[in-house]
């Protein structure tokens, strides 16, 4: 299935995409170089055929006209050949430009160059927007941008739903096996992606088609119109036969044909617009169904071995009347419905319409197709969306060779309430990311992350959160190893107060924390998932003493609801409160100071260490930006330095 070996390193991945992009750009360059020349030849051959034809009629140079006609025919035939090659060149140039764009976007994804990746932010349910915002799951620099190679509307919807909802262990395992099978099929996935990319120009995708299949048949309440179309078609056909065979005087069949044309003309005036709207719902572009046919062919022809991929193929090929065959049949009907859009045969369409009520016959056949197969259509496109999403996650796995599939435990497993990771890093950072070993859980405990400003506390929390989202989707994660239970994720990291609604920053945080506590209770009752909470410097809008009490009570409530999670804080005494003293597992990040050319500089290693933080850097940062107290500079510097040495 795949002739291309998988790149073994990130560098090899990047080099391959650059090589492929360069090759496609070279094709575009060569086509552009030849484009004008071939166009001139095309035009000259057409002019030559016309001139030679005129020469034949004019008996130029006393040469027999048949000779001129032969040369005119040869010139016109050559024109058709060159025109065909010219159109092929245009098509190849367009396809190569699109492929170069695809490979360019892949380069941007590998390098985390977010500005060069198309922004197609999906709709996210209101209940999940806070978590999506906190963890950068959607938006400008987001997980959706990193994975988002889906292009069909149902593929986009499937990817968004997997990010939001995740799955239980059995489903996660099925997805992992499917992704692992698709991962080495590089050329297959890239061709599938290209064919999906072509469909992005469509305005409605399959939405209009599915609306049509789910709705009532328009002709069902207008059976008289079908009967009229059949009668007028029969009369017109019989009259034309009689007119050309001469079995009766030509006056009578000619009058019959004229009468049918008049009747059909007025019927078309009243109903053709509505029928054309229905045709546009089925296929908003002439070749849209054709591309979907090719995608279903690719799905059907893949030699699947994993259960999930075989399930999709079985539903398409067996359980729903062979989707590939029926989509092919639909494609032929759509082509007949769309001959009105073809400028070359539009006159023929008008003749068919006024003689036989062509649109009514085609719509009748389409509605017969819908009655037999329409109820399968939504399932077909949902399976297509699922296949496309699995290909997108397989690409993520192939583009990040060192990432691994997590082991998602059942909730009743002895280790089912613990997230355990080695060398976990933030998936949205580039290769300069720093990875750490970390555990979150088991129930009854909370990970308390302490440390200085900018030292890496928030990044650790987001690393846990984003990788948990990936893991519950069935995807690979940015870690050396990861085990996790099925989790429902809630966060409080970037609370925005709404003064226009009369809500302060502090009250907005309280409302968000109440939502998290309530959700923890629901998860505890449900038993299928445990709640993972990630809280970053919460309740800053009050004095330190009340804040310490409030935070400890909130976290205690979450622990009592059997939730697991982590909280970052500057409050070094939080772990000593009565509510949390026994539950806290404490880790920290710290800064380092160096003298460079007589100036004090601060750096971070972003390495997580066990125990409580022993350093702070707020005053040092104040001094570094020129806002320190000059009279106390020496003592502050030495104090901070001694703290750092102690850590």
XYZ file of C-alpha atoms in Angstrom:
647
model
C 0.000 0.000 0.000
C 2.853 2.382 0.729
C 6.105 2.662 -1.219
C 7.530 5.517 0.845
C 9.277 4.673 4.140
C 8.214 6.654 7.179
C 10.619 9.436 8.169
C 12.357 8.464 11.402
C 13.073 11.944 12.758
C 11.495 15.376 12.785
C 14.265 16.616 10.508
C 13.507 13.908 7.944
C 9.802 14.807 8.073
C 10.588 18.460 7.371
C 13.082 17.627 4.625
C 10.565 15.383 2.852
C 7.861 18.062 2.819
C 10.321 20.639 1.530
C 11.448 18.320 -1.244
C 7.870 17.556 -2.286
C 6.880 21.227 -2.213
C 9.918 22.146 -4.290
C 9.002 19.498 -6.881
C 5.429 20.753 -7.222
C 6.560 24.378 -7.457
C 8.970 23.369 -10.243
C 6.062 21.810 -12.152
C 4.098 25.045 -11.754
C 7.101 27.044 -12.971
C 7.576 24.842 -16.041
C 3.858 24.937 -16.887
C 3.792 28.731 -16.614
C 6.848 28.911 -18.836
C 5.180 26.816 -21.546
C 1.659 28.172 -21.002
C 1.876 31.271 -23.209
C 3.743 29.510 -25.996
C 1.198 26.673 -26.209
C -1.600 29.252 -26.067
C -0.146 31.086 -29.068
C 0.176 27.811 -31.007
C -3.435 26.971 -30.116
C -4.659 30.312 -31.392
C -2.587 30.164 -34.592
C -3.852 26.667 -35.425
C -7.471 27.807 -35.028
C -6.875 30.840 -37.246
C -5.099 28.641 -39.785
C -8.015 26.200 -39.931
C -10.435 29.073 -40.574
C -8.189 30.675 -43.239
C -7.715 27.331 -45.016
C -11.473 26.733 -44.940
C -12.092 30.139 -46.529
C -9.388 29.406 -49.105
C -11.214 26.253 -50.075
C -14.496 28.050 -50.641
C -12.679 30.823 -52.548
C -10.645 28.410 -54.767
C -7.432 30.268 -53.945
C -4.460 29.777 -56.266
C -6.623 27.589 -58.471
C -6.088 24.648 -56.104
C -8.978 22.205 -55.768
C -11.095 23.051 -52.754
C -10.860 19.504 -51.370
C -7.132 20.057 -50.807
C -7.815 23.220 -48.808
C -10.519 21.400 -46.852
C -8.122 18.549 -45.990
C -5.498 20.991 -44.741
C -8.192 22.928 -42.862
C -9.347 19.699 -41.217
C -5.788 18.781 -40.254
C -5.233 22.240 -38.781
C -8.476 22.036 -36.819
C -7.618 18.531 -35.580
C -4.216 19.834 -34.495
C -5.987 22.716 -32.775
C -8.146 20.247 -30.808
C -5.060 18.235 -29.781
C -3.174 21.338 -28.657
C -6.290 22.670 -26.899
C -6.582 19.368 -25.026
C -2.905 19.531 -24.039
C -3.336 23.182 -23.038
C -6.259 22.324 -20.751
C -4.293 19.409 -19.292
C -1.408 21.757 -18.636
C -3.744 24.181 -16.858
C -5.198 21.351 -14.786
C -1.728 20.063 -13.913
C -0.568 23.552 -12.972
C -3.626 24.061 -10.761
C -3.197 20.652 -9.079
C 0.524 21.191 -8.492
C -0.102 24.629 -7.019
C -2.658 23.083 -4.666
C -0.269 20.277 -3.686
C 2.529 22.796 -3.094
C 0.148 24.654 -0.778
C -0.670 21.430 1.075
C 3.006 20.598 1.564
C 3.701 24.193 2.580
C 1.032 23.959 5.251
C 2.563 20.690 6.461
C 5.938 22.444 6.755
C 4.233 25.165 8.811
C 2.589 22.567 11.062
C 5.884 20.791 11.708
C 7.590 24.132 12.448
C 4.594 25.501 14.413
C 4.431 28.485 12.045
C 0.831 29.296 12.931
C 0.442 32.295 10.626
C 1.050 30.081 7.573
C -1.687 27.601 8.479
C -5.234 28.153 7.258
C -7.544 29.293 10.029
C -10.785 27.319 9.994
C -11.925 27.631 13.600
C -14.795 25.202 14.226
C -17.918 25.863 16.238
C -17.391 24.788 19.842
C -20.243 24.175 22.312
C -20.636 26.913 24.899
C -19.987 24.442 27.734
C -16.512 23.648 26.343
C -15.366 27.109 25.240
C -13.587 27.986 28.477
C -11.483 24.810 28.348
C -10.860 25.211 24.607
C -9.682 28.791 25.190
C -7.508 27.905 28.195
C -5.757 25.005 26.449
C -5.525 26.619 22.969
C -7.559 23.837 21.418
C -9.002 26.128 18.739
C -8.003 29.520 17.388
C -4.826 31.186 16.175
C -2.149 28.973 17.807
C -4.128 25.837 18.468
C -4.374 22.082 18.511
C -7.039 22.277 15.807
C -4.566 24.059 13.539
C -1.926 21.422 14.262
C -4.232 18.524 13.374
C -6.628 20.329 11.070
C -6.013 18.740 7.679
C -9.685 17.793 7.317
C -11.356 19.599 4.423
C -14.820 18.130 3.916
C -17.561 19.629 6.140
C -18.247 16.277 7.819
C -14.502 15.790 8.388
C -14.304 19.195 10.083
C -17.325 18.375 12.238
C -15.910 14.981 13.213
C -12.527 16.409 14.204
C -14.159 19.156 16.271
C -16.445 16.665 18.041
C -13.500 14.373 18.860
C -11.589 17.301 20.355
C -14.585 18.322 22.435
C -15.978 14.958 23.506
C -13.162 12.433 23.441
C -14.052 8.762 23.789
C -14.138 5.871 26.243
C -11.252 3.345 26.350
C -12.760 0.781 23.967
C -13.378 3.429 21.301
C -9.955 5.005 21.917
C -8.303 1.629 21.336
C -10.215 1.131 18.060
C -9.149 4.569 16.822
C -5.524 3.974 17.813
C -5.380 0.771 15.744
C -6.929 2.509 12.742
C -4.493 5.434 13.018
C -1.539 3.054 13.368
C -2.660 1.266 10.170
C -3.086 4.496 8.184
C 0.141 6.052 9.500
C 2.603 4.301 7.123
C 0.336 4.801 4.060
C 1.833 8.206 3.334
C 1.075 8.461 -0.382
C -2.478 7.179 0.097
C -3.178 9.751 2.808
C -1.705 12.581 0.746
C -3.793 11.660 -2.285
C -6.901 11.423 -0.105
C -6.085 14.826 1.399
C -5.622 16.332 -2.073
C -9.009 15.090 -3.248
C -10.611 16.513 -0.127
C -8.801 19.822 -0.695
C -10.421 20.190 -4.118
C -13.821 20.210 -2.414
C -13.028 23.273 -0.286
C -14.219 25.517 -3.128
C -17.748 24.149 -2.679
C -19.966 26.525 -0.746
C -22.329 24.084 0.943
C -20.566 20.735 0.629
C -22.921 17.819 1.287
C -25.116 19.900 3.621
C -27.590 20.773 0.881
C -27.574 17.220 -0.436
C -28.280 15.799 3.028
C -31.054 18.364 3.521
C -32.578 17.062 0.298
C -32.259 13.381 1.270
C -33.832 14.052 4.680
C -36.681 16.147 3.290
C -39.904 15.335 1.469
C -39.909 14.559 -2.241
C -41.099 17.576 -4.207
C -42.791 15.561 -6.960
C -44.560 13.285 -4.494
C -47.381 15.796 -4.108
C -47.283 16.682 -7.830
C -47.782 13.320 -9.528
C -49.816 15.083 -12.202
C -46.642 16.845 -13.305
C -44.841 13.533 -13.836
C -47.856 12.223 -15.750
C -47.939 15.370 -17.905
C -44.207 15.038 -18.640
C -44.671 11.451 -19.767
C -47.661 12.263 -21.962
C -46.012 15.271 -23.631
C -42.782 13.330 -24.126
C -44.684 10.460 -25.751
C -46.656 12.798 -28.035
C -43.528 14.769 -28.995
C -41.528 11.636 -29.761
C -44.333 10.072 -31.809
C -44.912 13.309 -33.724
C -41.211 13.658 -34.567
C -41.132 10.073 -35.870
C -44.229 10.672 -38.011
C -42.800 13.972 -39.247
C -39.611 12.366 -40.539
C -41.118 9.117 -41.836
C -43.844 10.870 -43.842
C -46.520 8.326 -42.860
C -49.008 11.184 -42.388
C -49.181 14.694 -43.801
C -46.468 16.785 -42.052
C -48.954 19.441 -40.966
C -50.477 17.289 -38.219
C -47.282 16.084 -36.450
C -45.771 19.573 -36.796
C -48.819 21.084 -35.066
C -48.619 18.405 -32.343
C -44.927 19.185 -31.731
C -45.687 22.916 -31.612
C -48.515 22.342 -29.126
C -46.260 20.265 -26.858
C -43.529 22.920 -27.016
C -46.033 25.594 -25.957
C -47.394 23.476 -23.083
C -43.924 22.507 -21.871
C -42.681 26.092 -22.209
C -45.306 27.382 -19.770
C -44.749 24.440 -17.396
C -41.004 25.210 -17.421
C -41.670 28.884 -16.680
C -43.634 27.966 -13.563
C -41.576 25.037 -12.235
C -38.047 25.000 -13.740
C -36.665 27.453 -11.165
C -37.773 25.285 -8.239
C -36.409 22.130 -9.850
C -33.079 23.814 -10.571
C -32.861 24.865 -6.915
C -33.287 21.207 -5.964
C -30.560 20.209 -8.449
C -28.277 22.811 -6.857
C -28.939 21.326 -3.409
C -27.864 17.914 -4.655
C -24.678 19.219 -6.263
C -23.715 22.874 -5.866
C -20.977 22.434 -8.464
C -20.896 20.363 -11.580
C -18.077 18.048 -10.495
C -18.631 17.984 -6.706
C -20.351 14.588 -6.722
C -17.561 13.281 -8.972
C -14.934 14.096 -6.326
C -17.003 12.488 -3.593
C -17.261 9.394 -5.796
C -13.447 9.278 -5.949
C -13.177 9.581 -2.154
C -15.635 6.726 -1.607
C -13.657 4.686 -4.143
C -10.446 5.312 -2.172
C -12.104 4.226 1.069
C -13.521 1.086 -0.540
C -10.224 0.099 -2.206
C -8.061 0.437 0.924
C -6.969 -2.989 2.200
C -8.101 -2.438 5.793
C -7.102 -4.771 8.588
C -8.070 -2.856 11.747
C -11.571 -3.241 13.108
C -12.579 0.410 12.852
C -11.555 0.783 9.200
C -13.227 -2.512 8.304
C -16.414 -1.378 10.066
C -16.511 1.768 7.935
C -15.950 -0.225 4.750
C -18.619 -2.778 5.686
C -21.163 -0.042 6.326
C -20.371 1.550 2.974
C -20.159 -1.614 0.868
C -22.597 -4.038 2.495
C -24.898 -2.617 5.134
C -26.127 0.325 3.039
C -26.522 -1.136 -0.428
C -22.967 -0.519 -1.672
C -22.425 3.205 -1.284
C -19.793 3.293 -4.030
C -22.142 1.850 -6.647
C -25.060 4.035 -5.590
C -22.939 7.209 -5.477
C -21.731 6.370 -8.978
C -25.371 6.068 -10.072
C -26.187 9.377 -8.418
C -23.222 10.952 -10.209
C -24.642 9.939 -13.592
C -28.039 11.444 -12.735
C -26.400 14.646 -11.501
C -24.482 14.923 -14.770
C -27.768 14.693 -16.682
C -29.326 17.293 -14.380
C -26.426 19.659 -14.985
C -26.262 19.596 -18.788
C -28.064 22.957 -18.626
C -24.771 24.407 -17.302
C -22.765 23.171 -20.278
C -22.434 25.976 -22.814
C -21.705 23.544 -25.663
C -24.894 21.470 -25.311
C -27.170 24.081 -23.733
C -29.167 24.314 -26.985
C -29.738 20.555 -26.882
C -30.931 20.907 -23.281
C -33.487 23.549 -24.331
C -34.783 21.244 -27.060
C -35.120 18.360 -24.592
C -36.800 20.585 -22.034
C -39.434 22.032 -24.367
C -40.096 18.756 -26.183
C -39.994 16.273 -23.321
C -39.931 18.245 -19.991
C -36.404 16.953 -19.362
C -36.068 18.424 -15.839
C -39.187 16.619 -14.598
C -37.932 13.234 -15.822
C -34.495 13.747 -14.258
C -35.967 14.933 -10.947
C -38.297 11.936 -10.951
C -35.294 9.608 -11.313
C -33.398 11.477 -8.580
C -36.338 11.196 -6.188
C -36.633 7.493 -6.984
C -32.939 7.203 -6.042
C -33.602 9.162 -2.854
C -36.530 6.934 -1.885
C -34.353 3.840 -2.214
C -31.006 5.054 -0.884
C -31.464 8.530 0.613
C -31.777 7.297 4.203
C -28.260 5.843 3.925
C -26.659 9.078 2.716
C -26.040 10.773 6.063
C -24.301 7.649 7.342
C -22.121 7.550 4.213
C -20.874 11.086 4.715
C -20.413 10.588 8.460
C -18.209 7.582 7.689
C -16.320 9.685 5.146
C -15.789 12.350 7.817
C -14.567 9.733 10.285
C -12.144 8.257 7.731
C -10.797 11.712 6.909
C -10.300 12.496 10.606
C -8.442 9.218 11.159
C -6.184 10.148 8.210
C -5.543 13.555 9.809
C -4.546 11.937 13.117
C -2.383 9.411 11.235
C -0.585 12.357 9.612
C -0.017 13.884 13.065
C 1.515 10.582 14.209
C 3.745 10.348 11.123
C 4.844 13.996 11.414
C 5.913 13.455 15.032
C 7.803 10.130 15.010
C 8.754 10.303 18.702
C 5.185 10.701 19.971
C 3.424 7.630 21.353
C -0.062 6.261 21.839
C -1.158 6.515 25.485
C -2.550 3.598 27.424
C -6.105 4.577 28.377
C -7.205 2.561 31.410
C -10.728 1.626 32.407
C -12.039 3.581 35.423
C -12.139 0.432 37.593
C -8.522 -0.458 36.762
C -6.228 -0.255 39.843
C -4.293 2.527 38.080
C -7.364 3.920 36.335
C -7.458 7.156 38.329
C -3.871 8.213 37.647
C -2.324 10.145 34.766
C 1.309 9.067 34.602
C 3.677 10.574 32.020
C 7.336 10.411 31.211
C 8.950 13.148 29.113
C 5.678 14.960 28.512
C 5.931 18.204 26.528
C 3.604 20.832 25.159
C 2.438 19.629 21.688
C 2.015 23.180 20.386
C 5.638 24.137 21.033
C 8.387 23.377 18.521
C 11.360 21.074 19.041
C 12.872 23.432 21.610
C 10.206 22.318 24.101
C 11.397 21.001 27.495
C 9.820 17.723 28.645
C 9.235 16.496 32.205
C 8.048 13.405 34.063
C 4.806 14.061 35.935
C 1.947 12.213 37.615
C -1.546 13.597 38.264
C -3.648 11.631 40.713
C -4.643 9.267 42.135
C -7.946 10.397 43.622
C -7.563 11.993 47.011
C -4.487 13.958 45.904
C -3.735 17.164 44.025
C -0.564 18.191 42.204
C 0.519 21.586 43.541
C 2.858 23.377 41.115
C 4.821 26.239 42.664
C 7.526 28.475 41.276
C 8.548 31.868 40.020
C 7.019 33.970 37.302
C 7.664 32.655 33.768
C 9.317 29.507 35.076
C 6.975 27.019 33.361
C 4.056 26.362 35.740
C 1.282 27.229 33.278
C 3.036 25.412 30.440
C 3.134 22.224 32.523
C -0.596 22.444 33.192
C -1.324 23.007 29.522
C 0.987 20.140 28.551
C -1.066 17.828 30.758
C -4.341 19.206 29.421
C -3.587 19.222 25.684
C -2.022 15.755 25.776
C -5.035 14.455 27.686
C -7.261 15.840 24.931
C -5.117 14.087 22.326
C -5.077 10.872 24.314
C -8.841 10.645 24.742
C -9.266 11.305 20.996
C -7.268 8.176 20.165
C -4.277 10.176 18.938
C -0.583 9.997 19.734
C 0.643 12.287 22.522
C 3.781 14.367 23.028
C 5.370 12.092 25.637
C 7.747 9.190 26.037
C 5.019 7.203 27.796
C 1.554 8.073 29.087
C -1.139 6.173 30.924
C -4.450 7.840 31.711
C -8.056 7.138 32.621
C -10.965 8.337 30.496
C -11.232 11.974 31.574
C -13.549 14.919 31.343
C -11.368 18.030 31.323
C -12.220 21.341 32.998
C -9.890 24.317 33.381
C -9.696 27.763 34.912
C -6.703 29.606 33.481
C -7.703 32.669 31.494
C -10.745 34.156 33.153
C -11.984 37.321 31.480
C -14.194 39.639 33.516
C -17.168 41.238 31.781
C -17.666 44.747 33.095
C -20.472 45.307 30.619
C -22.394 42.498 32.309
C -21.512 43.775 35.773
C -19.292 40.768 36.490
C -15.914 41.340 38.149
C -12.825 39.238 37.577
C -13.241 37.614 40.988
C -16.919 36.796 40.461
C -16.208 35.409 36.971
C -13.650 33.055 38.508
C -16.061 31.955 41.216
C -18.736 31.147 38.651
C -16.273 29.148 36.612
C -15.078 27.209 39.678
C -18.696 26.453 40.627
C -19.222 24.978 37.159
C -16.128 22.782 37.579
C -17.198 21.519 41.016
C -20.709 20.711 39.734
C -19.256 18.855 36.751
C -17.002 16.855 39.077
C -20.116 15.705 40.931
C -21.757 14.634 37.681
C -18.663 12.661 36.664
C -18.591 10.951 40.046
C -22.174 9.770 39.565
C -21.655 8.761 35.944
C -18.611 6.552 36.748
C -17.524 6.456 33.070
C -15.044 9.323 33.306
C -13.225 11.051 36.097
C -12.813 14.808 36.107
C -9.381 16.274 35.382
C -9.148 19.847 36.667
C -6.330 22.272 35.839
C -6.363 25.537 37.805
C -3.821 28.269 37.125
C -3.350 30.984 39.781
C -7.046 31.151 40.648
C -8.887 33.733 42.784
C -6.300 36.485 42.510
C -8.925 39.178 42.908
C -8.914 39.178 46.716
C -6.473 39.487 49.631
C -3.940 36.734 50.181
C -5.412 35.331 53.412
C -8.963 34.952 52.083
C -7.621 33.725 48.773
C -5.673 30.939 50.490
C -8.754 29.781 52.377
C -11.011 30.004 49.309
C -8.603 28.093 47.049
C -8.066 25.332 49.591
C -11.834 24.898 50.029
C -12.472 24.736 46.285
C -9.720 22.168 45.766
C -10.980 20.177 48.757
C -14.442 20.040 47.195
C -12.942 18.721 43.979
C -10.891 16.100 45.804
C -13.989 14.962 47.693
C -15.762 14.495 44.357
C -12.984 12.040 43.357
C -11.574 14.418 40.742
C -7.878 14.491 39.918
C -5.922 17.534 38.872
C -3.223 20.121 39.263
C -3.108 23.706 40.496
C -0.361 26.270 40.023
C 0.232 28.942 42.607
C 2.638 31.533 43.957
C 1.215 30.957 47.417
C 3.894 28.831 49.057
C 1.769 28.319 52.187
C -1.228 26.816 50.370
C -0.012 23.276 50.995
C 0.015 23.889 54.750
C -3.730 24.610 55.046
C -5.828 22.132 56.968
C -7.848 21.227 53.852
C -4.845 20.340 51.681
C -1.964 19.420 53.950
C -2.373 15.671 53.467
C -3.509 15.805 49.822
C -0.813 17.914 48.178
C 2.008 16.496 46.116
C 4.293 19.472 45.592
C 6.590 20.241 42.657
C 8.224 23.473 41.554
C 10.077 25.368 38.828
C 12.843 27.851 39.479
C 15.022 30.459 37.795
C 18.781 30.816 37.615
C 20.817 34.070 37.757
C 24.077 34.691 35.918
C 26.517 37.581 35.727
C 27.197 38.551 32.094
C 29.449 41.560 31.454
C 28.747 42.835 34.923
C 24.983 42.612 34.449
C 22.700 40.217 36.216
C 20.660 38.008 33.902
C 17.923 35.512 34.695
C 17.316 32.245 32.814
C 14.973 29.283 33.187
C 15.619 25.595 32.579
C 11.871 24.687 32.737
C 12.758 21.503 34.597
C 10.230 20.321 37.149
C 11.662 19.565 40.580
C 10.061 17.933 43.593
C 9.242 19.949 46.678
C 8.130 23.504 47.247
C 9.731 26.446 45.428
C 12.434 28.198 47.400
C 12.860 31.237 45.166
C 10.800 34.170 43.981
C 11.709 36.596 41.247
C 9.147 39.418 41.239
C 11.543 41.999 42.741
C 14.386 40.822 40.529
C 12.200 41.275 37.455
C 11.272 44.735 38.718
C 14.934 45.668 38.902
C 15.709 44.166 35.479
C 13.171 46.426 33.769
C 14.497 49.471 35.638
C 11.806 49.841 38.302
C 13.768 48.602 41.322
C 14.617 50.518 44.477
C 18.217 51.621 43.898
C 18.886 51.982 47.626
C 18.001 48.322 48.166
C 19.429 46.828 44.976
C 22.431 45.225 46.596
C 20.533 43.567 49.410
C 17.761 42.352 47.115
C 20.199 40.898 44.656
C 22.126 39.036 47.276
C 18.958 37.770 48.934
C 17.595 36.374 45.702
C 20.932 34.872 44.850
C 21.176 33.047 48.156
C 17.653 31.682 47.681
C 18.540 30.352 44.271
C 21.668 28.691 45.646
C 19.576 26.985 48.266
C 17.282 25.497 45.637
